[in-house]
Short mmCIF file of C-alpha atoms and ligand atoms in Angstrom, two decimals:
data_model
loop_
_atom_site.label_atom_id
_atom_site.label_comp_id
_atom_site.label_asym_id
_atom_site.label_seq_id
_atom_site.Cartn_x
_atom_site.Cartn_y
_atom_site.Cartn_z
CA UNK M 1 17.59 -27.27 17.30
CA UNK M 2 16.36 -23.63 17.45
CA UNK M 3 14.57 -21.78 14.73
CA UNK M 4 13.77 -24.00 11.61
CA UNK M 5 11.38 -21.73 9.66
CA UNK M 6 11.63 -17.90 9.55
CA UNK M 7 9.07 -15.95 7.51
CA UNK M 8 9.59 -12.21 7.05
CA UNK M 9 7.20 -9.72 5.35
CA UNK M 10 6.03 -12.48 3.16
CA UNK M 11 3.40 -11.72 0.50
CA UNK M 12 2.08 -13.63 -2.49
CA UNK M 13 0.03 -12.02 -5.22
CA UNK M 14 -1.97 -13.90 -7.74
CA UNK M 15 -3.35 -12.76 -11.05
CA UNK M 16 -6.90 -13.85 -11.33
CA UNK M 17 -8.16 -15.70 -14.36
CA UNK M 18 -8.95 -19.16 -15.61
CA UNK M 19 -6.20 -20.84 -13.82
CA UNK M 20 -6.40 -23.59 -11.27
CA UNK M 21 -7.23 -22.01 -7.94
CA UNK M 22 -4.79 -24.25 -6.29
CA UNK M 23 -6.96 -26.20 -4.07
CA UNK M 24 -9.06 -29.14 -4.94
CA UNK M 25 -12.11 -27.83 -3.12
CA UNK M 26 -12.01 -24.48 -4.87
CA UNK M 27 -11.63 -26.08 -8.23
CA UNK M 28 -14.51 -28.38 -7.58
CA UNK M 29 -16.59 -25.60 -6.30
CA UNK M 30 -15.77 -23.55 -9.40
CA UNK M 31 -16.79 -26.41 -11.59
CA UNK M 32 -20.07 -26.92 -9.61
CA UNK M 33 -20.83 -23.19 -9.97
CA UNK M 34 -20.14 -23.46 -13.69
CA UNK M 35 -22.35 -26.35 -14.43
CA UNK M 36 -25.11 -24.72 -12.42
CA UNK M 37 -24.71 -21.47 -14.46
CA UNK M 38 -23.69 -19.53 -11.41
CA UNK M 39 -20.88 -16.89 -11.44
CA UNK M 40 -17.52 -18.49 -10.83
CA UNK M 41 -16.93 -17.70 -7.11
CA UNK M 42 -13.13 -17.28 -7.70
CA UNK M 43 -13.14 -15.27 -10.85
CA UNK M 44 -13.42 -11.80 -9.44
CA UNK M 45 -11.89 -11.59 -5.99
CA UNK M 46 -10.94 -8.07 -5.02
CA UNK M 47 -7.78 -6.41 -4.10
CA UNK M 48 -8.13 -7.20 -0.44
CA UNK M 49 -8.65 -10.95 -0.39
CA UNK M 50 -12.29 -11.18 0.86
CA UNK M 51 -13.98 -13.91 -1.10
CA UNK M 52 -17.45 -12.57 -0.08
CA UNK M 53 -16.86 -9.26 -1.72
CA UNK M 54 -16.26 -8.41 -5.48
CA UNK M 55 -13.47 -6.17 -6.37
CA UNK M 56 -12.24 -4.28 -9.47
CA UNK M 57 -8.69 -5.58 -9.70
CA UNK M 58 -7.38 -8.66 -11.62
CA UNK M 59 -4.79 -9.19 -8.81
CA UNK M 60 -5.28 -10.51 -5.28
CA UNK M 61 -2.90 -10.69 -2.43
CA UNK M 62 -3.39 -14.34 -1.32
CA UNK M 63 -0.84 -13.56 1.48
CA UNK M 64 0.37 -10.30 2.86
CA UNK M 65 2.62 -9.12 5.62
CA UNK M 66 3.22 -12.50 7.16
CA UNK M 67 5.88 -12.74 9.83
CA UNK M 68 6.47 -15.67 12.12
CA UNK M 69 9.06 -18.27 13.31
CA UNK M 70 8.81 -21.93 14.05
CA UNK M 71 11.10 -23.83 16.44
CA UNK M 72 12.29 -27.40 15.92
CA UNK M 73 9.87 -29.96 17.39
CA UNK M 74 6.90 -27.59 17.25
CA UNK M 75 3.56 -28.68 15.72
CA UNK M 76 2.10 -25.46 14.36
CA UNK M 77 -1.53 -25.55 13.29
CA UNK M 78 -2.64 -23.04 10.55
CA UNK M 79 -6.37 -22.38 10.51
CA UNK M 80 -8.65 -19.82 8.57
CA UNK M 81 -11.65 -19.86 6.41
CA UNK M 82 -11.70 -21.00 2.83
CA UNK M 83 -9.53 -18.81 0.74
CA UNK M 84 -7.61 -17.33 3.77
CA UNK M 85 -4.27 -18.39 2.30
CA UNK M 86 -3.39 -21.51 4.25
CA UNK M 87 -2.52 -23.59 1.20
CA UNK M 88 -0.68 -20.72 -0.46
CA UNK M 89 1.59 -20.48 2.65
CA UNK M 90 2.31 -24.18 2.67
CA UNK M 91 3.04 -24.15 -1.06
CA UNK M 92 5.61 -21.37 -0.53
CA UNK M 93 7.25 -23.14 2.38
CA UNK M 94 7.42 -26.31 0.27
CA UNK M 95 8.94 -24.32 -2.59
CA UNK M 96 6.08 -25.23 -4.90
CA UNK M 97 5.50 -21.61 -5.70
CA UNK M 98 7.56 -18.41 -4.99
CA UNK M 99 6.58 -15.49 -2.87
CA UNK M 100 6.04 -12.14 -4.61
CA UNK M 101 7.66 -10.30 -1.86
CA UNK M 102 9.42 -11.12 1.52
CA UNK M 103 11.78 -13.78 2.71
CA UNK M 104 11.41 -17.30 3.86
CA UNK M 105 14.19 -19.19 5.44
CA UNK M 106 13.93 -22.99 6.24
CA UNK M 107 16.49 -25.31 7.78
CA UNK M 108 16.40 -29.02 6.85
CA UNK M 109 14.60 -31.23 4.43
CA UNK M 110 10.98 -30.55 3.97
CA UNK M 111 8.38 -33.29 3.08
CA UNK M 112 5.01 -31.97 2.11
CA UNK M 113 1.66 -33.44 1.54
CA UNK M 114 -0.31 -30.78 -0.31
CA UNK M 115 -3.59 -31.46 -2.12
CA UNK M 116 -4.25 -34.76 -3.84
CA UNK M 117 -2.51 -34.55 -7.25
CA UNK M 118 0.88 -33.02 -6.27
CA UNK M 119 4.07 -34.75 -5.53
CA UNK M 120 3.36 -38.07 -7.26
CA UNK M 121 3.66 -38.82 -10.92
CA UNK M 122 0.43 -40.40 -12.14
CA UNK M 123 1.93 -42.92 -14.57
CA UNK M 124 4.39 -44.27 -12.10
CA UNK M 125 3.66 -47.02 -9.64
CA UNK M 126 3.46 -46.52 -5.92
CA UNK M 127 6.85 -48.19 -5.62
CA UNK M 128 8.44 -45.91 -8.20
CA UNK M 129 6.92 -42.88 -6.64
CA UNK M 130 8.22 -43.75 -3.23
CA UNK M 131 11.76 -44.06 -4.49
CA UNK M 132 11.41 -40.85 -6.58
CA UNK M 133 10.19 -38.87 -3.55
CA UNK M 134 13.00 -40.14 -1.50
CA UNK M 135 15.51 -39.26 -4.02
CA UNK M 136 14.09 -35.70 -4.37
CA UNK M 137 14.54 -35.49 -0.67
CA UNK M 138 18.14 -36.37 -0.92
CA UNK M 139 18.00 -39.87 0.46
CA UNK M 140 20.11 -42.73 -0.96
CA UNK M 141 18.45 -45.74 -2.54
CA UNK M 142 19.61 -47.84 0.39
CA UNK M 143 18.06 -45.44 2.90
CA UNK M 144 14.76 -45.52 1.10
CA UNK M 145 14.88 -49.32 0.75
CA UNK M 146 15.27 -49.60 4.60
CA UNK M 147 12.08 -47.57 5.08
CA UNK M 148 10.08 -49.08 2.22
CA UNK M 149 8.33 -51.87 4.02
CA UNK M 150 7.40 -49.60 6.87
CA UNK M 151 5.93 -47.14 4.45
CA UNK M 152 3.81 -49.72 2.61
CA UNK M 153 2.74 -51.24 5.82
CA UNK M 154 1.66 -47.86 7.33
CA UNK M 155 -0.23 -47.00 4.10
CA UNK M 156 -1.82 -50.32 3.85
CA UNK M 157 -1.73 -50.50 0.12
CA UNK M 158 0.47 -53.43 -0.44
CA UNK M 159 -1.67 -55.07 -3.12
CA UNK M 160 -1.45 -51.87 -5.22
CA UNK M 161 2.16 -50.88 -4.71
CA UNK M 162 3.13 -51.95 -8.27
CA UNK M 163 0.13 -50.36 -9.92
CA UNK M 164 0.31 -46.78 -11.36
CA UNK M 165 -0.99 -44.25 -8.79
CA UNK M 166 -3.44 -42.81 -11.37
CA UNK M 167 -5.55 -45.90 -10.71
CA UNK M 168 -5.66 -45.38 -6.94
CA UNK M 169 -8.71 -44.04 -5.16
CA UNK M 170 -8.11 -40.66 -3.57
CA UNK M 171 -8.11 -42.34 -0.21
CA UNK M 172 -5.42 -44.90 -1.22
CA UNK M 173 -3.36 -42.01 -2.80
CA UNK M 174 -3.37 -39.85 0.27
CA UNK M 175 -2.47 -42.99 2.36
CA UNK M 176 0.60 -43.62 0.43
CA UNK M 177 1.54 -39.98 0.05
CA UNK M 178 1.26 -39.37 3.79
CA UNK M 179 3.21 -42.60 4.57
CA UNK M 180 6.04 -41.49 2.18
CA UNK M 181 6.20 -37.94 3.54
CA UNK M 182 6.17 -39.07 7.24
CA UNK M 183 8.68 -41.90 7.01
CA UNK M 184 11.42 -40.21 4.94
CA UNK M 185 12.67 -38.46 7.94
CA UNK M 186 12.08 -34.87 6.97
CA UNK M 187 13.18 -32.19 9.34
CA UNK M 188 9.91 -30.35 8.56
CA UNK M 189 6.70 -32.15 7.70
CA UNK M 190 3.96 -30.14 6.02
CA UNK M 191 0.41 -31.58 5.77
CA UNK M 192 -2.48 -29.73 4.11
CA UNK M 193 -5.93 -30.83 4.84
CA UNK M 194 -5.96 -33.77 2.32
CA UNK M 195 -6.12 -36.13 5.21
CA UNK M 196 -9.89 -35.52 5.20
CA UNK M 197 -10.10 -38.00 2.32
CA UNK M 198 -8.86 -40.85 4.31
CA UNK M 199 -11.26 -42.78 6.49
CA UNK M 200 -11.54 -42.14 10.26
CA UNK M 201 -9.07 -44.87 11.28
CA UNK M 202 -6.44 -43.65 8.91
CA UNK M 203 -6.92 -40.10 10.01
CA UNK M 204 -6.31 -41.15 13.67
CA UNK M 205 -3.19 -43.01 12.63
CA UNK M 206 -1.91 -39.92 10.86
CA UNK M 207 -2.51 -37.64 13.75
CA UNK M 208 -0.75 -40.15 15.95
CA UNK M 209 2.18 -40.32 13.51
CA UNK M 210 2.54 -36.55 13.32
CA UNK M 211 2.59 -36.44 17.10
CA UNK M 212 5.24 -39.03 17.25
CA UNK M 213 7.41 -37.40 14.60
CA UNK M 214 7.48 -34.12 16.64
CA UNK M 215 7.72 -35.52 20.17
CA UNK M 216 10.07 -38.46 19.64
CA UNK M 217 12.09 -37.30 16.71
CA UNK M 218 12.06 -33.58 17.44
CA UNK M 219 10.80 -32.75 14.00
CA UNK M 220 8.65 -29.86 13.03
CA UNK M 221 5.09 -30.28 11.76
CA UNK M 222 2.90 -27.74 10.00
CA UNK M 223 -0.65 -28.79 9.88
CA UNK M 224 -3.57 -27.16 8.02
CA UNK M 225 -7.08 -28.19 8.94
CA UNK M 226 -10.72 -27.18 9.37
CA UNK M 227 -11.05 -29.83 12.01
CA UNK M 228 -10.71 -27.92 15.22
CA UNK M 229 -10.89 -31.07 17.28
CA UNK M 230 -7.84 -32.44 15.47
CA UNK M 231 -5.95 -29.11 15.75
CA UNK M 232 -6.68 -29.02 19.48
CA UNK M 233 -5.38 -32.45 19.94
CA UNK M 234 -2.22 -32.16 17.84
CA UNK M 235 -0.83 -28.58 17.91
CA UNK M 236 1.17 -26.67 20.48
CA UNK M 237 0.71 -23.45 18.66
CA UNK M 238 -1.68 -22.15 16.12
CA UNK M 239 -1.59 -19.44 13.47
CA UNK M 240 -4.93 -17.99 12.34
CA UNK M 241 -5.13 -16.40 8.85
CA UNK M 242 -7.79 -14.06 7.73
CA UNK M 243 -8.05 -12.59 4.20
CA UNK M 244 -4.36 -13.45 3.59
CA UNK M 245 -3.04 -11.75 6.72
CA UNK M 246 -1.80 -13.36 9.93
CA UNK M 247 -4.53 -12.49 12.37
CA UNK M 248 -3.16 -14.20 15.44
CA UNK M 249 -0.48 -16.71 16.50
CA UNK M 250 -0.27 -18.32 19.84
CA UNK M 251 -1.38 -20.99 22.22
CA UNK M 252 -3.71 -23.50 20.63
CA UNK M 253 -6.68 -23.25 22.99
CA UNK M 254 -6.75 -19.46 22.81
CA UNK M 255 -6.44 -19.11 19.06
CA UNK M 256 -8.94 -21.86 18.30
CA UNK M 257 -11.66 -20.36 20.61
CA UNK M 258 -10.97 -16.94 19.21
CA UNK M 259 -11.39 -18.23 15.64
CA UNK M 260 -14.66 -20.04 16.56
CA UNK M 261 -16.03 -16.78 18.06
CA UNK M 262 -14.54 -14.38 15.53
CA UNK M 263 -16.49 -11.61 14.06
CA UNK M 264 -16.90 -13.25 10.64
CA UNK M 265 -19.01 -15.85 12.41
CA UNK M 266 -22.07 -14.29 14.03
CA UNK M 267 -23.65 -15.12 17.37
CA UNK M 268 -25.71 -18.09 18.09
CA UNK M 269 -28.70 -15.65 18.71
CA UNK M 270 -29.78 -13.13 16.07
CA UNK M 271 -32.42 -10.53 16.34
CA UNK M 272 -33.83 -9.62 12.90
CA UNK M 273 -35.92 -6.60 13.95
CA UNK M 274 -33.44 -3.94 12.79
CA UNK M 275 -31.79 -5.99 10.08
CA UNK M 276 -32.04 -4.65 6.53
CA UNK M 277 -28.93 -5.98 4.73
CA UNK M 278 -29.30 -9.07 2.66
CA UNK M 279 -33.00 -8.93 3.25
CA UNK M 280 -35.91 -8.67 0.97
CA UNK M 281 -39.67 -9.20 0.74
CA UNK M 282 -42.98 -7.25 1.40
CA UNK M 283 -43.01 -7.96 5.21
CA UNK M 284 -46.46 -9.41 5.44
CA UNK M 285 -44.76 -12.06 7.50
CA UNK M 286 -41.35 -11.43 9.09
CA UNK M 287 -38.73 -13.45 10.94
CA UNK M 288 -38.16 -11.84 14.30
CA UNK M 289 -35.26 -13.84 15.70
CA UNK M 290 -33.41 -17.09 15.48
CA UNK M 291 -30.95 -19.05 17.53
CA UNK M 292 -29.12 -22.37 17.34
CA UNK M 293 -28.46 -24.91 20.07
CA UNK M 294 -27.58 -28.47 20.46
CA UNK M 295 -30.77 -30.54 20.87
CA UNK M 296 -29.63 -32.06 24.12
CA UNK M 297 -28.77 -28.73 25.68
CA UNK M 298 -30.67 -25.50 26.60
CA UNK M 299 -27.56 -23.36 25.84
CA UNK M 300 -27.46 -21.52 22.58
CA UNK M 301 -24.43 -22.33 20.58
CA UNK M 302 -22.97 -22.17 17.07
CA UNK M 303 -20.37 -24.82 17.41
CA UNK M 304 -21.28 -28.40 16.83
CA UNK M 305 -19.60 -31.77 16.30
CA UNK M 306 -20.42 -34.38 13.60
CA UNK M 307 -23.25 -36.51 14.96
CA UNK M 308 -24.81 -33.65 17.06
CA UNK M 309 -28.50 -32.81 16.45
CA UNK M 310 -28.79 -29.13 15.52
CA UNK M 311 -31.81 -27.30 16.72
CA UNK M 312 -32.70 -24.23 14.67
CA UNK M 313 -35.21 -22.06 16.39
CA UNK M 314 -36.98 -19.11 14.97
CA UNK M 315 -40.00 -16.88 15.60
CA UNK M 316 -42.21 -15.42 12.96
CA UNK M 317 -44.52 -12.50 13.15
CA UNK M 318 -47.59 -12.43 10.89
CA UNK M 319 -48.38 -8.72 10.17
CA UNK M 320 -51.19 -9.55 7.85
CA UNK M 321 -52.95 -12.54 9.16
CA UNK M 322 -55.28 -14.54 6.84
CA UNK M 323 -55.87 -18.26 6.27
CA UNK M 324 -53.39 -18.83 3.50
CA UNK M 325 -50.55 -21.19 3.87
CA UNK M 326 -47.07 -19.78 4.26
CA UNK M 327 -44.17 -21.70 2.82
CA UNK M 328 -41.01 -21.57 4.89
CA UNK M 329 -37.60 -22.69 4.03
CA UNK M 330 -34.18 -22.70 5.49
CA UNK M 331 -31.23 -22.82 3.20
CA UNK M 332 -27.85 -24.24 4.09
CA UNK M 333 -24.79 -22.90 2.48
CA UNK M 334 -21.10 -23.78 2.66
CA UNK M 335 -18.47 -21.12 3.43
CA UNK M 336 -17.82 -20.98 -0.39
CA UNK M 337 -21.41 -19.79 -0.81
CA UNK M 338 -22.68 -22.95 -2.36
CA UNK M 339 -26.20 -24.03 -1.50
CA UNK M 340 -26.11 -27.47 0.07
CA UNK M 341 -29.65 -27.95 0.99
CA UNK M 342 -33.02 -26.31 1.17
CA UNK M 343 -35.13 -27.49 4.15
CA UNK M 344 -38.71 -26.80 3.27
CA UNK M 345 -41.59 -27.16 5.75
CA UNK M 346 -43.82 -28.74 3.21
CA UNK M 347 -41.31 -31.49 2.27
CA UNK M 348 -41.46 -32.53 5.78
CA UNK M 349 -45.19 -32.77 5.86
CA UNK M 350 -45.38 -29.84 8.26
CA UNK M 351 -46.82 -26.41 7.34
CA UNK M 352 -46.45 -23.14 9.11
CA UNK M 353 -49.90 -21.62 9.62
CA UNK M 354 -51.22 -18.32 10.88
CA UNK M 355 -52.56 -19.43 14.22
CA UNK M 356 -51.59 -16.55 16.19
CA UNK M 357 -49.81 -13.11 15.55
CA UNK M 358 -46.51 -14.60 16.58
CA UNK M 359 -45.31 -18.11 16.71
CA UNK M 360 -42.04 -19.96 17.43
CA UNK M 361 -40.75 -22.89 15.41
CA UNK M 362 -37.93 -25.38 15.82
CA UNK M 363 -36.33 -27.30 12.97
CA UNK M 364 -33.90 -30.08 13.90
CA UNK M 365 -31.19 -31.54 11.69
CA UNK M 366 -30.58 -34.86 13.33
CA UNK M 367 -27.12 -36.55 13.46
CA UNK M 368 -25.42 -33.79 11.36
CA UNK M 369 -22.99 -35.15 8.80
CA UNK M 370 -21.15 -32.07 7.52
CA UNK M 371 -17.55 -31.75 6.80
CA UNK M 372 -15.82 -29.61 9.31
CA UNK M 373 -16.23 -26.00 8.14
CA UNK M 374 -18.37 -22.89 8.52
CA UNK M 375 -21.96 -23.09 7.23
CA UNK M 376 -24.49 -20.27 6.73
CA UNK M 377 -28.27 -20.40 7.09
CA UNK M 378 -30.76 -18.21 5.19
CA UNK M 379 -34.41 -17.91 6.08
CA UNK M 380 -37.20 -17.57 3.60
CA UNK M 381 -41.05 -17.27 3.79
CA UNK M 382 -43.46 -16.56 1.10
CA UNK M 383 -46.88 -17.31 -0.40
CA UNK M 384 -47.12 -20.79 -1.82
CA UNK M 385 -49.57 -19.80 -4.65
CA UNK M 386 -48.40 -16.43 -5.85
CA UNK M 387 -44.69 -16.82 -5.23
CA UNK M 388 -44.76 -13.65 -3.25
CA UNK M 389 -41.79 -13.16 -0.98
CA UNK M 390 -42.80 -12.08 2.61
CA UNK M 391 -39.35 -12.14 4.12
CA UNK M 392 -35.98 -13.47 2.89
CA UNK M 393 -32.85 -13.00 5.03
CA UNK M 394 -29.77 -14.38 3.38
CA UNK M 395 -26.79 -15.84 5.39
CA UNK M 396 -27.92 -14.44 8.62
CA UNK M 397 -26.71 -16.99 10.99
CA UNK M 398 -23.73 -19.24 10.79
CA UNK M 399 -22.36 -22.24 12.61
CA UNK M 400 -19.18 -24.29 12.72
CA UNK M 401 -18.73 -27.93 12.43
CA UNK M 402 -15.51 -28.93 14.29
CA UNK M 403 -15.14 -32.51 13.70
CA UNK M 404 -15.30 -34.40 17.00
CA UNK M 405 -15.47 -37.75 18.61
CA UNK M 406 -18.00 -39.27 16.33
CA UNK M 407 -15.99 -38.40 13.29
CA UNK M 408 -16.34 -40.87 10.47
CA UNK M 409 -15.60 -39.87 6.82
CA UNK M 410 -18.47 -41.99 5.57
CA UNK M 411 -21.37 -39.94 4.44
CA UNK M 412 -19.81 -36.65 5.10
CA UNK M 413 -20.85 -33.76 2.73
CA UNK M 414 -18.14 -31.41 1.67
CA UNK M 415 -18.59 -30.42 -1.94
CA UNK M 416 -21.52 -28.73 -3.61
CA UNK M 417 -24.51 -30.56 -4.90
CA UNK M 418 -27.95 -30.38 -3.31
CA UNK M 419 -29.00 -33.06 -0.95
CA UNK M 420 -31.88 -33.53 1.20
CA UNK M 421 -31.92 -33.40 4.98
CA UNK M 422 -35.05 -34.65 6.49
CA UNK M 423 -35.19 -32.30 9.44
CA UNK M 424 -37.95 -32.43 11.93
CA UNK M 425 -40.14 -29.33 11.92
CA UNK M 426 -42.31 -28.48 14.92
CA UNK M 427 -44.21 -25.64 16.53
CA UNK M 428 -42.41 -24.55 19.61
CA UNK M 429 -45.13 -24.47 22.17
CA UNK M 430 -42.82 -23.50 24.96
CA UNK M 431 -43.24 -19.97 26.34
CA UNK M 432 -41.89 -17.27 23.88
CA UNK M 433 -38.44 -15.99 24.83
CA UNK M 434 -38.12 -12.59 26.42
CA UNK M 435 -36.98 -11.25 23.12
CA UNK M 436 -40.41 -11.62 21.76
CA UNK M 437 -42.39 -8.64 22.68
N1 ATP F 501 -2.97 -20.38 -8.65
C1 ATP F 501 -3.80 -19.38 -8.26
N2 ATP F 501 -4.15 -18.44 -9.09
C2 ATP F 501 -4.99 -17.38 -8.64
N3 ATP F 501 -5.46 -17.42 -7.43
C3 ATP F 501 -5.14 -18.27 -6.54
C4 ATP F 501 -4.28 -19.38 -6.84
N4 ATP F 501 -4.10 -20.20 -5.84
C5 ATP F 501 -4.85 -19.64 -4.78
N5 ATP F 501 -5.37 -18.39 -5.31
C6 ATP F 501 -6.21 -17.53 -4.40
O1 ATP F 501 -5.59 -17.22 -3.23
C7 ATP F 501 -6.33 -17.17 -2.11
C8 ATP F 501 -5.90 -18.14 -1.08
O2 ATP F 501 -6.03 -19.44 -1.44
P1 ATP F 501 -5.73 -20.67 -0.54
O3 ATP F 501 -5.77 -21.88 -1.44
O4 ATP F 501 -4.25 -20.51 -0.04
O5 ATP F 501 -6.74 -20.69 0.57
P2 ATP F 501 -6.89 -21.74 1.81
O6 ATP F 501 -6.76 -20.92 2.99
O7 ATP F 501 -6.01 -22.97 1.57
O8 ATP F 501 -8.42 -22.20 1.54
P3 ATP F 501 -9.21 -23.59 1.70
O9 ATP F 501 -9.62 -23.60 3.17
O10 ATP F 501 -10.46 -23.56 0.86
O11 ATP F 501 -8.23 -24.67 1.35
C9 ATP F 501 -7.74 -17.43 -2.69
O12 ATP F 501 -8.44 -16.24 -2.88
C10 ATP F 501 -7.48 -18.25 -3.90
O13 ATP F 501 -8.58 -18.11 -4.84
MG1 MG F 502 -6.38 -24.99 1.17
#
């Protein structure tokens, strides 16, 4: 009992270059950026690790000045935006990589489930990998044997247990890897967000198993996730990382709500009147304000669950009225800056027209199916025929998808690649809000 993990002044510096970024999502995003001819989003991260800003240095502190302790039996959640350093921290704890500075002390055996592709040997079968992992963890053959049936049963991969794991689907792979890690009785179980590739039923089973391991067996669990609903449900304490630093650590409810309301994520209501950054256009037509809410509620919010219908409300002011059509579109980007969708009024058969000097509109994304993360919206309006830009405001409002009760992994969008929403556009005929003067 007592302290099982102690981290002191921990720092990890990476040299940037054409190496794996270390996470599957980053590597895929980098690949997507490449084939689209965009700049590699991870090739030039600056000295302070802010992925949204370019820097001059070839080095980056993925983690810096990290201090914390974890007690036996605790379930510690680790949250933070993409690139915050969560996976790096887990890798250092799991001894996959060494810290550049600082100390890390752990007590007991650690089983870790990092991203898909680590831990298992691709040419070996599920059975062989299970025994290999057990041996690495210091268990005897007899001990592993006694756990084997339970592992295979939990994973639900009996039919494939004698097939090389390179033939497994990513879901099957994670099922077996989780089952092995959780059943080999580690003192410390470390789980990165890989569970997201499993289906909803398996995710639930894993959350249950992690709870069980900590409550009944007094073992320690470290859990990284973007799914705030899962973090809320499972963790007693949460550490929030920001640009490689430990921003806050404490009671789950407090840290999660502070994260969801943090400065990096703007308010549910934005007034564009004074805004000049990330903005271009000749201002013949301008966006005045925008806000987000759940369709079923009058309250403005920027936190949604999967399955919610997101109502995007905005007001436009026509400074130079004439009879031409205005093309309006709303772009949706992931927190990695990849464009996921362009929601264009004309696609939906609806066209914004100059009917009055000012008009409010509502665009509804029904039954949203986005992977839990932060998303950014950009607003564009221009002339259809001359391609003149009237007003373009990039990444001016963001929202969080936090998972939630209706979570199913089927049809969730995580990686880049354009897809089409068929949002519903409408003129908002309700009285203009008091912000519209
Ligand atoms: N092997 C590597 N070489 C160079 N840079 C790396 C390497 N691994 C990670 N980084 C960088 O370190 C930073 C932290 O990455 P890390 O994978 O720990 O983030 P994360 O919080 O797990 O993000 P995500 O939510 O996307 O999984 C990022 O800027 C990343 O690009
Ligand atoms: Mg990660």
